[in-house]
PDB file of C-alpha atoms in Angstrom:
ATOM      1  CA  MET N   3      -0.057   0.452  -0.145  1.00 34.00           C
ATOM      2  CA  SER N   4       1.122   3.233  -0.950  1.00 43.00           C
ATOM      3  CA  THR N   5       1.896   5.765   1.617  1.00 42.00           C
ATOM      4  CA  GLN N   6      -1.225   7.710  -0.148  1.00 48.00           C
ATOM      5  CA  ALA N   7      -3.454   5.288   0.151  1.00 48.00           C
ATOM      6  CA  ALA N   8      -3.172   4.965   3.402  1.00 61.00           C
ATOM      7  CA  ILE N   9      -3.708   8.539   3.900  1.00 78.00           C
ATOM      8  CA  THR N  10      -7.564   9.254   5.153  1.00 91.00           C
ATOM      9  CA  LEU N  11      -8.629  12.623   3.157  1.00 95.00           C
ATOM     10  CA  PRO N  12     -10.751  15.601   4.162  1.00 95.00           C
ATOM     11  CA  PRO N  13     -14.936  14.037   3.720  1.00 95.00           C
ATOM     12  CA  ILE N  14     -15.982  16.092   0.481  1.00 96.00           C
ATOM     13  CA  ALA N  15     -18.699  17.558   1.843  1.00 94.00           C
ATOM     14  CA  GLY N  16     -20.032  19.416  -1.689  1.00 93.00           C
ATOM     15  CA  TYR N  17     -18.989  20.234  -5.366  1.00 95.00           C
ATOM     16  CA  HIS N  18     -19.723  22.317  -8.317  1.00 94.00           C
ATOM     17  CA  PRO N  19     -17.394  21.297 -11.697  1.00 94.00           C
ATOM     18  CA  THR N  20     -17.200  25.486 -12.425  1.00 93.00           C
ATOM     19  CA  THR N  21     -16.842  28.738 -11.101  1.00 92.00           C
ATOM     20  CA  LEU N  22     -15.784  32.166 -13.043  1.00 89.00           C
ATOM     21  CA  ILE N  23     -16.454  34.435  -9.607  1.00 89.00           C
ATOM     22  CA  ASP N  24     -13.761  32.159  -6.904  1.00 92.00           C
ATOM     23  CA  TRP N  25     -10.303  32.957  -8.992  1.00 94.00           C
ATOM     24  CA  PRO N  26      -9.891  35.492 -10.857  1.00 89.00           C
ATOM     25  CA  GLY N  27      -8.903  35.356 -14.800  1.00 90.00           C
ATOM     26  CA  ARG N  28      -9.050  31.109 -13.578  1.00 94.00           C
ATOM     27  CA  LEU N  29     -12.188  28.888 -14.778  1.00 95.00           C
ATOM     28  CA  ALA N  30     -12.578  26.255 -11.512  1.00 96.00           C
ATOM     29  CA  ALA N  31     -14.230  23.881 -10.047  1.00 97.00           C
ATOM     30  CA  ILE N  32     -15.098  24.079  -6.248  1.00 97.00           C
ATOM     31  CA  VAL N  33     -14.746  21.319  -3.811  1.00 97.00           C
ATOM     32  CA  PHE N  34     -16.166  22.087  -0.291  1.00 96.00           C
ATOM     33  CA  LEU N  35     -14.797  20.814   2.741  1.00 96.00           C
ATOM     34  CA  PRO N  36     -17.078  20.546   5.637  1.00 95.00           C
ATOM     35  CA  GLN N  37     -16.294  21.338   9.712  1.00 94.00           C
ATOM     36  CA  CYS N  38     -15.658  24.741  10.765  1.00 95.00           C
ATOM     37  CA  ASN N  39     -13.829  25.736  14.080  1.00 93.00           C
ATOM     38  CA  LEU N  40     -15.955  28.976  14.074  1.00 94.00           C
ATOM     39  CA  ARG N  41     -19.769  30.511  15.127  1.00 95.00           C
ATOM     40  CA  CYS N  42     -19.351  33.857  13.172  1.00 96.00           C
ATOM     41  CA  ARG N  43     -22.506  35.145  13.179  1.00 95.00           C
ATOM     42  CA  PHE N  44     -23.147  36.544   9.548  1.00 95.00           C
ATOM     43  CA  CYS N  45     -22.306  32.720   7.951  1.00 93.00           C
ATOM     44  CA  HIS N  46     -24.788  31.742   5.044  1.00 86.00           C
ATOM     45  CA  ALA N  47     -22.451  28.102   5.015  1.00 82.00           C
ATOM     46  CA  SER N  48     -24.530  26.664   8.596  1.00 79.00           C
ATOM     47  CA  ALA N  49     -24.433  22.854   6.288  1.00 79.00           C
ATOM     48  CA  MET N  50     -21.041  22.433   6.535  1.00 81.00           C
ATOM     49  CA  LEU N  51     -20.212  23.553  10.214  1.00 81.00           C
ATOM     50  CA  ALA N  52     -21.105  19.830  10.672  1.00 78.00           C
ATOM     51  CA  PRO N  53     -19.602  16.760   9.889  1.00 80.00           C
ATOM     52  CA  PRO N  54     -21.528  16.107   6.285  1.00 78.00           C
ATOM     53  CA  GLN N  55     -24.619  12.865   6.608  1.00 78.00           C
ATOM     54  CA  GLU N  56     -22.805  11.608   2.752  1.00 86.00           C
ATOM     55  CA  ALA N  57     -19.417  12.619   1.469  1.00 92.00           C
ATOM     56  CA  ILE N  58     -18.332  12.404  -1.707  1.00 94.00           C
ATOM     57  CA  PRO N  59     -16.560  10.041  -3.400  1.00 95.00           C
ATOM     58  CA  LEU N  60     -12.886  11.393  -4.680  1.00 96.00           C
ATOM     59  CA  GLU N  61     -12.545   8.800  -6.593  1.00 96.00           C
ATOM     60  CA  SER N  62     -15.835  10.397  -8.560  1.00 96.00           C
ATOM     61  CA  ILE N  63     -14.671  14.040  -7.847  1.00 96.00           C
ATOM     62  CA  LEU N  64     -11.082  12.860 -10.206  1.00 96.00           C
ATOM     63  CA  ALA N  65     -12.896  11.078 -12.744  1.00 95.00           C
ATOM     64  CA  HIS N  66     -14.569  14.605 -12.814  1.00 94.00           C
ATOM     65  CA  LEU N  67     -11.782  16.690 -13.498  1.00 95.00           C
ATOM     66  CA  ASP N  68     -10.174  14.389 -15.675  1.00 94.00           C
ATOM     67  CA  GLU N  69     -12.045  14.016 -17.713  1.00 92.00           C
ATOM     68  CA  ARG N  70     -12.198  18.213 -18.447  1.00 89.00           C
ATOM     69  CA  ARG N  71      -8.360  18.002 -18.391  1.00 88.00           C
ATOM     70  CA  GLY N  72      -7.021  21.246 -20.541  1.00 87.00           C
ATOM     71  CA  TRP N  73      -9.470  23.581 -20.559  1.00 88.00           C
ATOM     72  CA  LEU N  74     -10.381  23.615 -16.411  1.00 93.00           C
ATOM     73  CA  ASP N  75      -7.828  25.756 -14.265  1.00 94.00           C
ATOM     74  CA  GLY N  76      -7.854  24.869 -11.107  1.00 96.00           C
ATOM     75  CA  VAL N  77      -9.856  23.687  -7.629  1.00 98.00           C
ATOM     76  CA  VAL N  78     -10.930  25.888  -4.834  1.00 98.00           C
ATOM     77  CA  ILE N  79     -11.244  24.835  -1.919  1.00 98.00           C
ATOM     78  CA  CYS N  80     -13.370  25.870   0.396  1.00 96.00           C
ATOM     79  CA  GLY N  81     -15.652  25.029   3.414  1.00 93.00           C
ATOM     80  CA  GLY N  82     -16.167  25.497   6.235  1.00 93.00           C
ATOM     81  CA  GLU N  83     -12.619  25.457   7.065  1.00 97.00           C
ATOM     82  CA  PRO N  84     -10.192  23.154   4.880  1.00 98.00           C
ATOM     83  CA  THR N  85      -7.775  24.114   7.575  1.00 98.00           C
ATOM     84  CA  VAL N  86      -9.727  22.531   9.961  1.00 97.00           C
ATOM     85  CA  TRP N  87      -8.160  18.481   8.673  1.00 97.00           C
ATOM     86  CA  PRO N  88      -4.491  17.600   9.033  1.00 97.00           C
ATOM     87  CA  THR N  89      -4.488  16.084   5.831  1.00 97.00           C
ATOM     88  CA  LEU N  90      -5.666  18.727   3.800  1.00 98.00           C
ATOM     89  CA  ALA N  91      -2.339  19.559   2.425  1.00 98.00           C
ATOM     90  CA  PRO N  92      -2.319  15.472   1.238  1.00 98.00           C
ATOM     91  CA  LEU N  93      -5.155  17.367  -0.875  1.00 98.00           C
ATOM     92  CA  CYS N  94      -3.599  18.907  -2.429  1.00 98.00           C
ATOM     93  CA  GLU N  95      -1.438  16.830  -3.561  1.00 98.00           C
ATOM     94  CA  VAL N  96      -3.453  14.732  -5.562  1.00 98.00           C
ATOM     95  CA  PHE N  97      -4.878  18.059  -7.428  1.00 98.00           C
ATOM     96  CA  ARG N  98      -1.736  18.895  -8.176  1.00 96.00           C
ATOM     97  CA  GLY N  99      -1.051  15.332  -9.670  1.00 95.00           C
ATOM     98  CA  ARG N 100      -3.970  15.703 -12.379  1.00 94.00           C
ATOM     99  CA  GLY N 101      -1.708  19.055 -13.135  1.00 95.00           C
ATOM    100  CA  LEU N 102      -4.307  21.219 -11.285  1.00 97.00           C
ATOM    101  CA  GLY N 103      -3.722  25.415  -9.546  1.00 97.00           C
ATOM    102  CA  VAL N 104      -4.929  25.221  -6.508  1.00 98.00           C
ATOM    103  CA  LYS N 105      -5.931  28.292  -4.199  1.00 98.00           C
ATOM    104  CA  LEU N 106      -7.485  28.049  -0.581  1.00 99.00           C
ATOM    105  CA  ASP N 107     -10.270  30.020   0.868  1.00 98.00           C
ATOM    106  CA  THR N 108      -9.289  30.213   3.917  1.00 98.00           C
ATOM    107  CA  ASN N 109     -10.459  31.953   7.535  1.00 97.00           C
ATOM    108  CA  GLY N 110      -7.024  32.353   8.401  1.00 98.00           C
ATOM    109  CA  THR N 111      -7.503  31.361  12.193  1.00 98.00           C
ATOM    110  CA  HIS N 112      -4.089  27.925  11.342  1.00 98.00           C
ATOM    111  CA  PRO N 113      -1.007  30.151  10.525  1.00 98.00           C
ATOM    112  CA  ASP N 114       0.859  26.661  10.924  1.00 98.00           C
ATOM    113  CA  CYS N 115      -1.168  24.650   8.095  1.00 98.00           C
ATOM    114  CA  LEU N 116      -0.817  27.572   5.923  1.00 98.00           C
ATOM    115  CA  ALA N 117       2.769  27.510   6.148  1.00 98.00           C
ATOM    116  CA  GLY N 118       3.290  24.687   5.076  1.00 98.00           C
ATOM    117  CA  LEU N 119       1.185  25.214   2.569  1.00 98.00           C
ATOM    118  CA  LEU N 120       2.927  27.489   1.322  1.00 98.00           C
ATOM    119  CA  ALA N 121       6.911  26.175   1.824  1.00 98.00           C
ATOM    120  CA  ALA N 122       6.095  23.852   0.203  1.00 98.00           C
ATOM    121  CA  GLY N 123       4.051  24.966  -3.111  1.00 97.00           C
ATOM    122  CA  LEU N 124       1.114  23.882  -2.120  1.00 98.00           C
ATOM    123  CA  VAL N 125      -1.774  25.932  -3.122  1.00 98.00           C
ATOM    124  CA  ASP N 126      -0.928  29.051  -6.212  1.00 98.00           C
ATOM    125  CA  ALA N 127      -3.351  31.259  -4.473  1.00 98.00           C
ATOM    126  CA  VAL N 128      -4.885  32.481  -1.222  1.00 99.00           C
ATOM    127  CA  ALA N 129      -8.520  34.194  -0.545  1.00 98.00           C
ATOM    128  CA  MET N 130      -8.309  35.150   3.456  1.00 99.00           C
ATOM    129  CA  ASP N 131     -11.266  36.199   5.842  1.00 98.00           C
ATOM    130  CA  LEU N 132     -10.606  39.488   8.218  1.00 98.00           C
ATOM    131  CA  LYS N 133     -14.080  39.230  10.064  1.00 98.00           C
ATOM    132  CA  ALA N 134     -12.980  42.374  11.993  1.00 98.00           C
ATOM    133  CA  PRO N 135     -10.860  44.264  13.612  1.00 98.00           C
ATOM    134  CA  LEU N 136      -7.517  42.173  15.021  1.00 98.00           C
ATOM    135  CA  ASP N 137      -9.411  42.927  18.574  1.00 97.00           C
ATOM    136  CA  GLY N 138     -12.668  42.549  21.020  1.00 95.00           C
ATOM    137  CA  ARG N 139     -14.435  42.578  17.869  1.00 96.00           C
ATOM    138  CA  TYR N 140     -13.719  39.693  16.355  1.00 97.00           C
ATOM    139  CA  ARG N 141     -14.103  37.718  18.946  1.00 96.00           C
ATOM    140  CA  GLN N 142     -18.100  39.007  18.275  1.00 96.00           C
ATOM    141  CA  VAL N 143     -18.152  38.433  14.919  1.00 97.00           C
ATOM    142  CA  CYS N 144     -16.446  34.824  15.097  1.00 96.00           C
ATOM    143  CA  GLY N 145     -16.818  33.478  18.916  1.00 93.00           C
ATOM    144  CA  ASP N 146     -14.338  32.436  21.587  1.00 91.00           C
ATOM    145  CA  ALA N 147     -12.618  30.058  19.635  1.00 88.00           C
ATOM    146  CA  ALA N 148     -11.104  33.174  17.356  1.00 93.00           C
ATOM    147  CA  ASP N 149      -7.915  32.841  17.652  1.00 96.00           C
ATOM    148  CA  VAL N 150      -7.153  36.847  16.928  1.00 97.00           C
ATOM    149  CA  ASP N 151      -2.998  36.438  17.394  1.00 98.00           C
ATOM    150  CA  ALA N 152      -3.103  33.508  14.889  1.00 98.00           C
ATOM    151  CA  VAL N 153      -5.184  35.505  12.429  1.00 98.00           C
ATOM    152  CA  GLY N 154      -2.480  38.714  12.055  1.00 98.00           C
ATOM    153  CA  ARG N 155       0.266  35.799  11.975  1.00 99.00           C
ATOM    154  CA  SER N 156      -1.883  34.416   8.662  1.00 99.00           C
ATOM    155  CA  ILE N 157      -1.916  37.466   8.142  1.00 99.00           C
ATOM    156  CA  ASP N 158       1.229  37.939   7.859  1.00 98.00           C
ATOM    157  CA  LEU N 159       2.765  34.996   6.406  1.00 98.00           C
ATOM    158  CA  LEU N 160       0.284  36.336   3.279  1.00 98.00           C
ATOM    159  CA  MET N 161       1.974  39.552   2.859  1.00 98.00           C
ATOM    160  CA  SER N 162       6.170  38.273   2.526  1.00 97.00           C
ATOM    161  CA  SER N 163       4.446  35.857   0.210  1.00 97.00           C
ATOM    162  CA  ALA N 164       4.480  35.092  -3.255  1.00 96.00           C
ATOM    163  CA  VAL N 165       1.593  33.751  -3.038  1.00 97.00           C
ATOM    164  CA  ASP N 166      -1.559  35.206  -5.424  1.00 97.00           C
ATOM    165  CA  TYR N 167      -3.819  36.244  -2.179  1.00 98.00           C
ATOM    166  CA  GLU N 168      -6.529  38.652  -1.530  1.00 98.00           C
ATOM    167  CA  PHE N 169      -8.534  39.984   2.071  1.00 99.00           C
ATOM    168  CA  ARG N 170     -12.150  39.426   1.753  1.00 98.00           C
ATOM    169  CA  THR N 171     -13.922  40.817   4.804  1.00 99.00           C
ATOM    170  CA  THR N 172     -17.722  40.513   4.846  1.00 98.00           C
ATOM    171  CA  VAL N 173     -19.618  44.158   5.378  1.00 98.00           C
ATOM    172  CA  CYS N 174     -22.519  43.094   8.289  1.00 98.00           C
ATOM    173  CA  PRO N 175     -23.981  46.692   9.089  1.00 98.00           C
ATOM    174  CA  ALA N 176     -24.308  45.023  12.998  1.00 97.00           C
ATOM    175  CA  PHE N 177     -20.748  44.425  13.204  1.00 98.00           C
ATOM    176  CA  ILE N 178     -17.787  46.479  10.117  1.00 98.00           C
ATOM    177  CA  GLY N 179     -18.890  50.082   9.612  1.00 98.00           C
ATOM    178  CA  GLU N 180     -15.959  52.986   8.648  1.00 98.00           C
ATOM    179  CA  ALA N 181     -14.225  52.538  12.180  1.00 99.00           C
ATOM    180  CA  GLU N 182     -14.004  48.957  11.087  1.00 99.00           C
ATOM    181  CA  VAL N 183     -12.857  49.802   8.080  1.00 99.00           C
ATOM    182  CA  ARG N 184     -10.130  51.771   8.747  1.00 99.00           C
ATOM    183  CA  ALA N 185      -9.252  49.976  11.400  1.00 99.00           C
ATOM    184  CA  MET N 186      -8.503  46.626   9.176  1.00 99.00           C
ATOM    185  CA  GLY N 187      -6.937  49.033   6.879  1.00 99.00           C
ATOM    186  CA  GLU N 188      -4.270  50.037   8.901  1.00 99.00           C
ATOM    187  CA  ARG N 189      -3.588  46.711  10.037  1.00 99.00           C
ATOM    188  CA  ILE N 190      -3.542  44.940   6.378  1.00 99.00           C
ATOM    189  CA  ALA N 191      -1.878  48.605   5.254  1.00 99.00           C
ATOM    190  CA  GLY N 192      -0.315  47.573   1.630  1.00 98.00           C
ATOM    191  CA  ALA N 193      -1.673  44.257   1.115  1.00 98.00           C
ATOM    192  CA  ARG N 194      -2.616  43.217  -3.209  1.00 96.00           C
ATOM    193  CA  ARG N 195      -6.001  43.110  -2.711  1.00 97.00           C
ATOM    194  CA  TRP N 196      -8.791  43.531  -0.513  1.00 99.00           C
ATOM    195  CA  ILE N 197     -12.631  42.263  -1.048  1.00 98.00           C
ATOM    196  CA  LEU N 198     -15.895  43.423   0.626  1.00 98.00           C
ATOM    197  CA  GLN N 199     -18.582  41.578   0.239  1.00 97.00           C
ATOM    198  CA  ARG N 200     -22.292  42.471   0.889  1.00 96.00           C
ATOM    199  CA  PHE N 201     -23.932  40.686   4.178  1.00 96.00           C
ATOM    200  CA  GLU N 202     -26.665  38.592   2.883  1.00 95.00           C
ATOM    201  CA  PRO N 203     -29.065  37.587   6.139  1.00 95.00           C
ATOM    202  CA  ALA N 204     -31.586  35.988   5.204  1.00 93.00           C
ATOM    203  CA  HIS N 205     -29.633  32.807   6.517  1.00 91.00           C
ATOM    204  CA  ALA N 206     -27.585  34.032   8.637  1.00 95.00           C
ATOM    205  CA  LEU N 207     -26.534  31.035  11.578  1.00 94.00           C
ATOM    206  CA  ASP N 208     -27.642  34.564  13.861  1.00 95.00           C
ATOM    207  CA  PRO N 209     -31.443  34.323  13.516  1.00 96.00           C
ATOM    208  CA  ALA N 210     -30.862  38.468  15.010  1.00 97.00           C
ATOM    209  CA  LEU N 211     -29.377  39.516  12.443  1.00 97.00           C
ATOM    210  CA  ARG N 212     -31.806  37.732   9.350  1.00 97.00           C
ATOM    211  CA  THR N 213     -33.627  40.902   9.725  1.00 97.00           C
ATOM    212  CA  VAL N 214     -30.736  43.283   9.640  1.00 97.00           C
ATOM    213  CA  ARG N 215     -30.410  45.378   6.566  1.00 98.00           C
ATOM    214  CA  PRO N 216     -27.547  45.058   4.207  1.00 98.00           C
ATOM    215  CA  TYR N 217     -25.992  48.213   3.195  1.00 98.00           C
ATOM    216  CA  ASP N 218     -26.674  49.334  -0.205  1.00 98.00           C
ATOM    217  CA  PRO N 219     -24.316  49.906  -3.288  1.00 97.00           C
ATOM    218  CA  PRO N 220     -22.977  53.199  -2.343  1.00 97.00           C
ATOM    219  CA  VAL N 221     -22.096  52.762   1.444  1.00 98.00           C
ATOM    220  CA  MET N 222     -20.426  49.939   0.128  1.00 98.00           C
ATOM    221  CA  GLU N 223     -18.419  51.364  -2.512  1.00 98.00           C
ATOM    222  CA  SER N 224     -17.731  54.550   0.177  1.00 98.00           C
ATOM    223  CA  LEU N 225     -16.693  51.823   2.228  1.00 99.00           C
ATOM    224  CA  ALA N 226     -14.007  50.812  -0.254  1.00 98.00           C
ATOM    225  CA  ALA N 227     -13.218  54.239  -0.671  1.00 98.00           C
ATOM    226  CA  ILE N 228     -11.457  54.162   3.051  1.00 98.00           C
ATOM    227  CA  GLY N 229     -10.308  50.447   2.211  1.00 99.00           C
ATOM    228  CA  ARG N 230      -8.431  52.219  -0.636  1.00 98.00           C
ATOM    229  CA  ARG N 231      -6.851  54.649   1.583  1.00 98.00           C
ATOM    230  CA  TYR N 232      -4.463  51.645   2.755  1.00 98.00           C
ATOM    231  CA  VAL N 233      -4.630  49.082  -0.732  1.00 97.00           C
ATOM    232  CA  ALA N 234      -4.926  49.824  -3.711  1.00 87.00           C
ATOM    233  CA  ARG N 235      -7.431  47.685  -5.348  1.00 96.00           C
ATOM    234  CA  CYS N 236      -9.992  47.319  -2.449  1.00 98.00           C
ATOM    235  CA  LEU N 237     -13.427  46.619  -4.050  1.00 96.00           C
ATOM    236  CA  VAL N 238     -16.896  45.367  -3.542  1.00 97.00           C
ATOM    237  CA  ARG N 239     -17.633  42.280  -5.103  1.00 91.00           C
ATOM    238  CA  GLY N 240     -19.800  42.361  -8.253  1.00 78.00           C
ATOM    239  CA  GLN N 241     -19.390  46.014  -8.779  1.00 63.00           C
ATOM    240  CA  PRO N 242     -17.073  47.951 -10.955  1.00 56.00           C
ATOM    241  CA  GLU N 243     -13.222  47.545  -9.497  1.00 51.00           C
ATOM    242  CA  ARG N 244     -11.392  51.142  -8.670  1.00 52.00           C
ATOM    243  CA  CYS N 245      -7.953  51.226  -8.289  1.00 45.00           C
ATOM    244  CA  CYS N 246      -7.150  54.525  -6.652  1.00 43.00           C
ATOM    245  CA  GLY N 247      -4.933  53.609  -3.095  1.00 43.00           C
ATOM    246  CA  ARG N 248      -1.715  53.386  -2.196  1.00 41.00           C
ATOM    247  CA  ALA N 249       0.703  50.865  -4.205  1.00 34.00           C
ATOM    248  CA  PRO N 250       0.298  48.121  -2.913  1.00 33.00           C
ATOM    249  CA  VAL N 251       3.545  45.687  -2.163  1.00 31.00           C
ATOM    250  CA  VAL N 252       4.679  43.564  -4.222  1.00 25.00           C
TER     251      VAL N 252
END
């Protein structure tokens, strides 16, 4: 039995065969890994927080990927939170062994895992959540399990790496306003890209947030304009990009 065959890879809770938006500039498939160490109150993917009732066989996904060899650029691994799984790296190796790029979506709470993936060259791109300023407000959003020091380490890892990366913030009006955007901007000043995502209340994990009205597009753009004081490429997902801030770190 090979070493890889002896490893228990993470279960796969979901699979989307094609996305044009989750990895800008790439045509990719998405693999969803279950379970998460955080309980973000605005989370709209609560179905991914627990172990799946039935996992999707990796073999069937690989067979589908093989059928599309030559025109699919890569695989986005998201969750849940992929870095809670100790065998995430071998899963990345499986996809890379088929000539596919790998993008990781993460909450940044496991910097040692992230550092290992970066050092081994197992990810081509990383999208990391920035939930709130790195102080007590983080735990207000994500629960007591949120380790802001770990999140800070992951920020520093990405900003000092050669990998393509972006930070992402879900802008829930209950937690994020101009002051919070300024505080987060100061922490990631000089980063390459910062995406602001509009809050979607309908399926929020915290029922109290389901009646919170999202910011209108002009307000979202005004927050992005504040973000561009710190990060040149700060934009609202789904709106045209405007670059008028400071020069990004390269």
